[in-house]
Amino acid sequence: MALAKNTHMSYVMTKKADFEITNMQCLLLENKICGVIGTGLIGKKCAAKISGLVEKVLCFDVFQDNEWIKTIPNAEYADMDTVLRNSDFISIHVPLLPQTHHLINEEAFAKMKNDVVLVNTSRGEIVHIPSLIKALEARNSGVLPWMYLRGEEIYFP
């Protein structure tokens, strides 16, 4: 949400008494689709909170909770390809397991929209970093808030 509304940039500019708004573009969320990969406790909270702001929430989890998903009117479970191809925002909430290591790789990035906002709240190894860099360089767009990146000094000296 803060990324879509440029909240931090607005805060920083206000502290500098800079009230120029020409570079302050916000994303309208009401016609966007948010993908949530992993609907454990945190993924469920994320989906529930974002559901009131977006048109649709597409969830993916190996172990679907069909009773819970009914409590969110604009949410549904979908396969991973559908989540990757249709989401404007993707939030990742999966544990690091052999099955999820490099879950988001070159093939996954190729399926995503060019202007997708990817939020990885999981372990850094969920995303294949060379594929991420390649995707960012090819698109010249997109936003990547990151909470954990193992070995980041190798890629971003």
PDB file of C-alpha atoms in Angstrom:
ATOM      1  CA  MET A   1       0.000   0.000   0.000  1.00  0.00           C
ATOM      2  CA  ALA A   2       2.760   2.428   0.919  1.00  0.00           C
ATOM      3  CA  LEU A   3       4.469   1.678  -2.389  1.00  0.00           C
ATOM      4  CA  ALA A   4       1.321   2.261  -4.416  1.00  0.00           C
ATOM      5  CA  LYS A   5       0.721   5.619  -2.759  1.00  0.00           C
ATOM      6  CA  ASN A   6       4.382   6.734  -2.522  1.00  0.00           C
ATOM      7  CA  THR A   7       3.935   7.297   1.194  1.00  0.00           C
ATOM      8  CA  HIS A   8       7.613   7.236   2.096  1.00  0.00           C
ATOM      9  CA  MET A   9       8.656   9.523  -0.751  1.00  0.00           C
ATOM     10  CA  SER A  10       5.926  11.966   0.242  1.00  0.00           C
ATOM     11  CA  TYR A  11       7.143  11.883   3.855  1.00  0.00           C
ATOM     12  CA  VAL A  12      10.764  12.525   2.859  1.00  0.00           C
ATOM     13  CA  MET A  13       9.807  15.370   0.531  1.00  0.00           C
ATOM     14  CA  THR A  14       7.602  16.973   3.187  1.00  0.00           C
ATOM     15  CA  LYS A  15      10.453  16.891   5.716  1.00  0.00           C
ATOM     16  CA  LYS A  16      12.556  18.787   3.158  1.00  0.00           C
ATOM     17  CA  ALA A  17       9.695  21.276   2.600  1.00  0.00           C
ATOM     18  CA  ASP A  18       9.543  20.087  -1.006  1.00  0.00           C
ATOM     19  CA  PHE A  19       5.912  20.126  -2.079  1.00  0.00           C
ATOM     20  CA  GLU A  20       6.466  19.480  -5.788  1.00  0.00           C
ATOM     21  CA  ILE A  21       4.061  16.759  -6.885  1.00  0.00           C
ATOM     22  CA  THR A  22       4.973  16.239 -10.535  1.00  0.00           C
ATOM     23  CA  ASN A  23       6.940  13.069  -9.721  1.00  0.00           C
ATOM     24  CA  MET A  24       4.424  11.801  -7.180  1.00  0.00           C
ATOM     25  CA  GLN A  25       2.387   9.317  -9.155  1.00  0.00           C
ATOM     26  CA  CYS A  26       0.133   6.953  -7.246  1.00  0.00           C
ATOM     27  CA  LEU A  27      -1.353   3.680  -8.373  1.00  0.00           C
ATOM     28  CA  LEU A  28      -5.094   3.274  -8.169  1.00  0.00           C
ATOM     29  CA  LEU A  29      -5.709  -0.033  -6.475  1.00  0.00           C
ATOM     30  CA  GLU A  30      -9.428  -0.534  -7.013  1.00  0.00           C
ATOM     31  CA  ASN A  31      -8.928  -2.087 -10.462  1.00  0.00           C
ATOM     32  CA  LYS A  32      -5.841  -4.134  -9.573  1.00  0.00           C
ATOM     33  CA  ILE A  33      -5.319  -7.809  -8.833  1.00  0.00           C
ATOM     34  CA  CYS A  34      -3.152  -8.897  -5.925  1.00  0.00           C
ATOM     35  CA  GLY A  35      -1.568 -12.330  -5.885  1.00  0.00           C
ATOM     36  CA  VAL A  36      -0.726 -13.977  -2.584  1.00  0.00           C
ATOM     37  CA  ILE A  37       1.624 -16.936  -2.789  1.00  0.00           C
ATOM     38  CA  GLY A  38       1.358 -18.948   0.415  1.00  0.00           C
ATOM     39  CA  THR A  39      -1.740 -18.741   2.588  1.00  0.00           C
ATOM     40  CA  GLY A  40      -0.405 -19.732   5.949  1.00  0.00           C
ATOM     41  CA  LEU A  41      -1.125 -17.422   8.876  1.00  0.00           C
ATOM     42  CA  ILE A  42       0.717 -14.395   7.443  1.00  0.00           C
ATOM     43  CA  GLY A  43      -0.473 -14.933   3.867  1.00  0.00           C
ATOM     44  CA  LYS A  44      -4.081 -15.127   5.076  1.00  0.00           C
ATOM     45  CA  LYS A  45      -3.697 -11.863   7.008  1.00  0.00           C
ATOM     46  CA  CYS A  46      -2.181 -10.195   3.945  1.00  0.00           C
ATOM     47  CA  ALA A  47      -4.981 -11.409   1.661  1.00  0.00           C
ATOM     48  CA  ALA A  48      -7.676 -10.308   4.107  1.00  0.00           C
ATOM     49  CA  LYS A  49      -6.221  -6.826   4.523  1.00  0.00           C
ATOM     50  CA  ILE A  50      -5.542  -6.169   0.834  1.00  0.00           C
ATOM     51  CA  SER A  51      -8.938  -7.538  -0.259  1.00  0.00           C
ATOM     52  CA  GLY A  52     -10.711  -4.310   0.686  1.00  0.00           C
ATOM     53  CA  LEU A  53      -8.408  -2.260  -1.514  1.00  0.00           C
ATOM     54  CA  VAL A  54      -8.182  -4.253  -4.743  1.00  0.00           C
ATOM     55  CA  GLU A  55     -10.611  -5.705  -7.248  1.00  0.00           C
ATOM     56  CA  LYS A  56      -9.512  -9.315  -6.765  1.00  0.00           C
ATOM     57  CA  VAL A  57      -7.124 -11.413  -4.686  1.00  0.00           C
ATOM     58  CA  LEU A  58      -5.675 -14.525  -6.316  1.00  0.00           C
ATOM     59  CA  CYS A  59      -4.165 -16.956  -3.831  1.00  0.00           C
ATOM     60  CA  PHE A  60      -1.909 -19.923  -4.390  1.00  0.00           C
ATOM     61  CA  ASP A  61      -1.024 -22.545  -1.832  1.00  0.00           C
ATOM     62  CA  VAL A  62      -0.241 -26.238  -2.058  1.00  0.00           C
ATOM     63  CA  PHE A  63      -2.573 -26.790   0.898  1.00  0.00           C
ATOM     64  CA  GLN A  64      -5.678 -24.755   0.121  1.00  0.00           C
ATOM     65  CA  ASP A  65      -7.977 -23.680   2.944  1.00  0.00           C
ATOM     66  CA  ASN A  66     -11.324 -23.726   1.156  1.00  0.00           C
ATOM     67  CA  GLU A  67     -13.304 -22.658   4.231  1.00  0.00           C
ATOM     68  CA  TRP A  68     -11.135 -19.611   4.869  1.00  0.00           C
ATOM     69  CA  ILE A  69     -11.178 -18.430   1.229  1.00  0.00           C
ATOM     70  CA  LYS A  70     -14.997 -18.234   1.389  1.00  0.00           C
ATOM     71  CA  THR A  71     -14.700 -15.520   4.053  1.00  0.00           C
ATOM     72  CA  ILE A  72     -13.148 -13.092   1.553  1.00  0.00           C
ATOM     73  CA  PRO A  73     -15.697 -12.237  -1.165  1.00  0.00           C
ATOM     74  CA  ASN A  74     -13.211 -11.130  -3.822  1.00  0.00           C
ATOM     75  CA  ALA A  75     -10.582 -13.825  -3.194  1.00  0.00           C
ATOM     76  CA  GLU A  76     -10.109 -17.198  -4.820  1.00  0.00           C
ATOM     77  CA  TYR A  77      -7.504 -19.893  -5.104  1.00  0.00           C
ATOM     78  CA  ALA A  78      -5.803 -20.238  -8.477  1.00  0.00           C
ATOM     79  CA  ASP A  79      -2.871 -22.151  -9.898  1.00  0.00           C
ATOM     80  CA  MET A  80       0.574 -20.558  -9.797  1.00  0.00           C
ATOM     81  CA  ASP A  81       0.567 -19.647 -13.507  1.00  0.00           C
ATOM     82  CA  THR A  82      -2.711 -17.751 -13.142  1.00  0.00           C
ATOM     83  CA  VAL A  83      -1.419 -15.842 -10.121  1.00  0.00           C
ATOM     84  CA  LEU A  84       1.826 -14.919 -11.909  1.00  0.00           C
ATOM     85  CA  ARG A  85       0.185 -13.907 -15.195  1.00  0.00           C
ATOM     86  CA  ASN A  86      -2.714 -11.859 -13.815  1.00  0.00           C
ATOM     87  CA  SER A  87      -1.424 -10.133 -10.689  1.00  0.00           C
ATOM     88  CA  ASP A  88      -0.423  -6.478 -10.535  1.00  0.00           C
ATOM     89  CA  PHE A  89       1.001  -7.050  -7.033  1.00  0.00           C
ATOM     90  CA  ILE A  90       2.444 -10.335  -5.796  1.00  0.00           C
ATOM     91  CA  SER A  91       3.181 -10.959  -2.131  1.00  0.00           C
ATOM     92  CA  ILE A  92       5.181 -14.076  -1.242  1.00  0.00           C
ATOM     93  CA  HIS A  93       4.624 -15.856   2.096  1.00  0.00           C
ATOM     94  CA  VAL A  94       6.138 -19.336   1.851  1.00  0.00           C
ATOM     95  CA  PRO A  95       8.697 -21.168   3.987  1.00  0.00           C
ATOM     96  CA  LEU A  96      12.075 -22.046   2.537  1.00  0.00           C
ATOM     97  CA  LEU A  97      11.851 -25.717   1.595  1.00  0.00           C
ATOM     98  CA  PRO A  98      13.498 -27.711  -1.191  1.00  0.00           C
ATOM     99  CA  GLN A  99      10.219 -27.305  -3.137  1.00  0.00           C
ATOM    100  CA  THR A 100      10.181 -23.504  -2.732  1.00  0.00           C
ATOM    101  CA  HIS A 101      13.907 -22.837  -3.287  1.00  0.00           C
ATOM    102  CA  HIS A 102      14.048 -20.532  -6.342  1.00  0.00           C
ATOM    103  CA  LEU A 103      10.263 -20.759  -6.704  1.00  0.00           C
ATOM    104  CA  ILE A 104      10.391 -17.388  -8.424  1.00  0.00           C
ATOM    105  CA  ASN A 105      12.852 -17.966 -11.240  1.00  0.00           C
ATOM    106  CA  GLU A 106      13.370 -16.882 -14.851  1.00  0.00           C
ATOM    107  CA  GLU A 107      10.328 -18.848 -15.992  1.00  0.00           C
ATOM    108  CA  ALA A 108       8.165 -17.212 -13.312  1.00  0.00           C
ATOM    109  CA  PHE A 109       9.415 -13.706 -14.147  1.00  0.00           C
ATOM    110  CA  ALA A 110       8.637 -14.328 -17.830  1.00  0.00           C
ATOM    111  CA  LYS A 111       4.993 -14.947 -16.902  1.00  0.00           C
ATOM    112  CA  MET A 112       4.620 -11.782 -14.804  1.00  0.00           C
ATOM    113  CA  LYS A 113       3.338  -8.443 -16.030  1.00  0.00           C
ATOM    114  CA  ASN A 114       6.077  -5.934 -16.845  1.00  0.00           C
ATOM    115  CA  ASP A 115       4.963  -3.487 -14.165  1.00  0.00           C
ATOM    116  CA  VAL A 116       4.327  -6.008 -11.392  1.00  0.00           C
ATOM    117  CA  VAL A 117       5.136  -5.075  -7.810  1.00  0.00           C
ATOM    118  CA  LEU A 118       6.798  -8.064  -6.136  1.00  0.00           C
ATOM    119  CA  VAL A 119       6.933  -8.185  -2.340  1.00  0.00           C
ATOM    120  CA  ASN A 120       9.031 -10.993  -0.909  1.00  0.00           C
ATOM    121  CA  THR A 121       8.432 -11.396   2.813  1.00  0.00           C
ATOM    122  CA  SER A 122       9.861 -14.914   2.684  1.00  0.00           C
ATOM    123  CA  ARG A 123      13.469 -15.996   2.721  1.00  0.00           C
ATOM    124  CA  GLY A 124      15.643 -14.560  -0.022  1.00  0.00           C
ATOM    125  CA  GLU A 125      16.357 -17.953  -1.551  1.00  0.00           C
ATOM    126  CA  ILE A 126      12.730 -18.194  -2.687  1.00  0.00           C
ATOM    127  CA  VAL A 127      13.666 -15.850  -5.539  1.00  0.00           C
ATOM    128  CA  HIS A 128      16.488 -16.677  -7.941  1.00  0.00           C
ATOM    129  CA  ILE A 129      18.501 -13.441  -7.800  1.00  0.00           C
ATOM    130  CA  PRO A 130      20.211 -13.622 -11.237  1.00  0.00           C
ATOM    131  CA  SER A 131      16.758 -14.119 -12.798  1.00  0.00           C
ATOM    132  CA  LEU A 132      15.435 -11.175 -10.796  1.00  0.00           C
ATOM    133  CA  ILE A 133      18.236  -8.913 -11.984  1.00  0.00           C
ATOM    134  CA  LYS A 134      17.732 -10.018 -15.574  1.00  0.00           C
ATOM    135  CA  ALA A 135      13.992  -9.307 -15.341  1.00  0.00           C
ATOM    136  CA  LEU A 136      14.515  -5.859 -13.815  1.00  0.00           C
ATOM    137  CA  GLU A 137      17.090  -4.910 -16.446  1.00  0.00           C
ATOM    138  CA  ALA A 138      14.857  -6.103 -19.282  1.00  0.00           C
ATOM    139  CA  ARG A 139      11.767  -4.263 -18.052  1.00  0.00           C
ATOM    140  CA  ASN A 140      13.212  -1.005 -16.802  1.00  0.00           C
ATOM    141  CA  SER A 141      10.197  -0.885 -14.512  1.00  0.00           C
ATOM    142  CA  GLY A 142       8.647  -2.630 -11.587  1.00  0.00           C
ATOM    143  CA  VAL A 143       9.091  -2.236  -7.868  1.00  0.00           C
ATOM    144  CA  LEU A 144      10.830  -4.658  -5.572  1.00  0.00           C
ATOM    145  CA  PRO A 145      10.480  -4.205  -1.849  1.00  0.00           C
ATOM    146  CA  TRP A 146      12.722  -6.742  -0.194  1.00  0.00           C
ATOM    147  CA  MET A 147      12.916  -7.890   3.391  1.00  0.00           C
ATOM    148  CA  TYR A 148      15.688 -10.476   3.136  1.00  0.00           C
ATOM    149  CA  LEU A 149      18.356 -11.073   0.514  1.00  0.00           C
ATOM    150  CA  ARG A 150      21.032 -13.615   1.276  1.00  0.00           C
ATOM    151  CA  GLY A 151      24.423 -12.787  -0.182  1.00  0.00           C
ATOM    152  CA  GLU A 152      23.275  -9.417  -1.486  1.00  0.00           C
ATOM    153  CA  GLU A 153      26.863  -8.122  -1.475  1.00  0.00           C
ATOM    154  CA  ILE A 154      27.580 -10.463  -4.397  1.00  0.00           C
ATOM    155  CA  TYR A 155      24.906  -8.904  -6.582  1.00  0.00           C
ATOM    156  CA  PHE A 156      24.807  -5.340  -5.250  1.00  0.00           C
ATOM    157  CA  PRO A 157      28.360  -4.334  -4.213  1.00  0.00           C
TER     158      PRO A 157
END
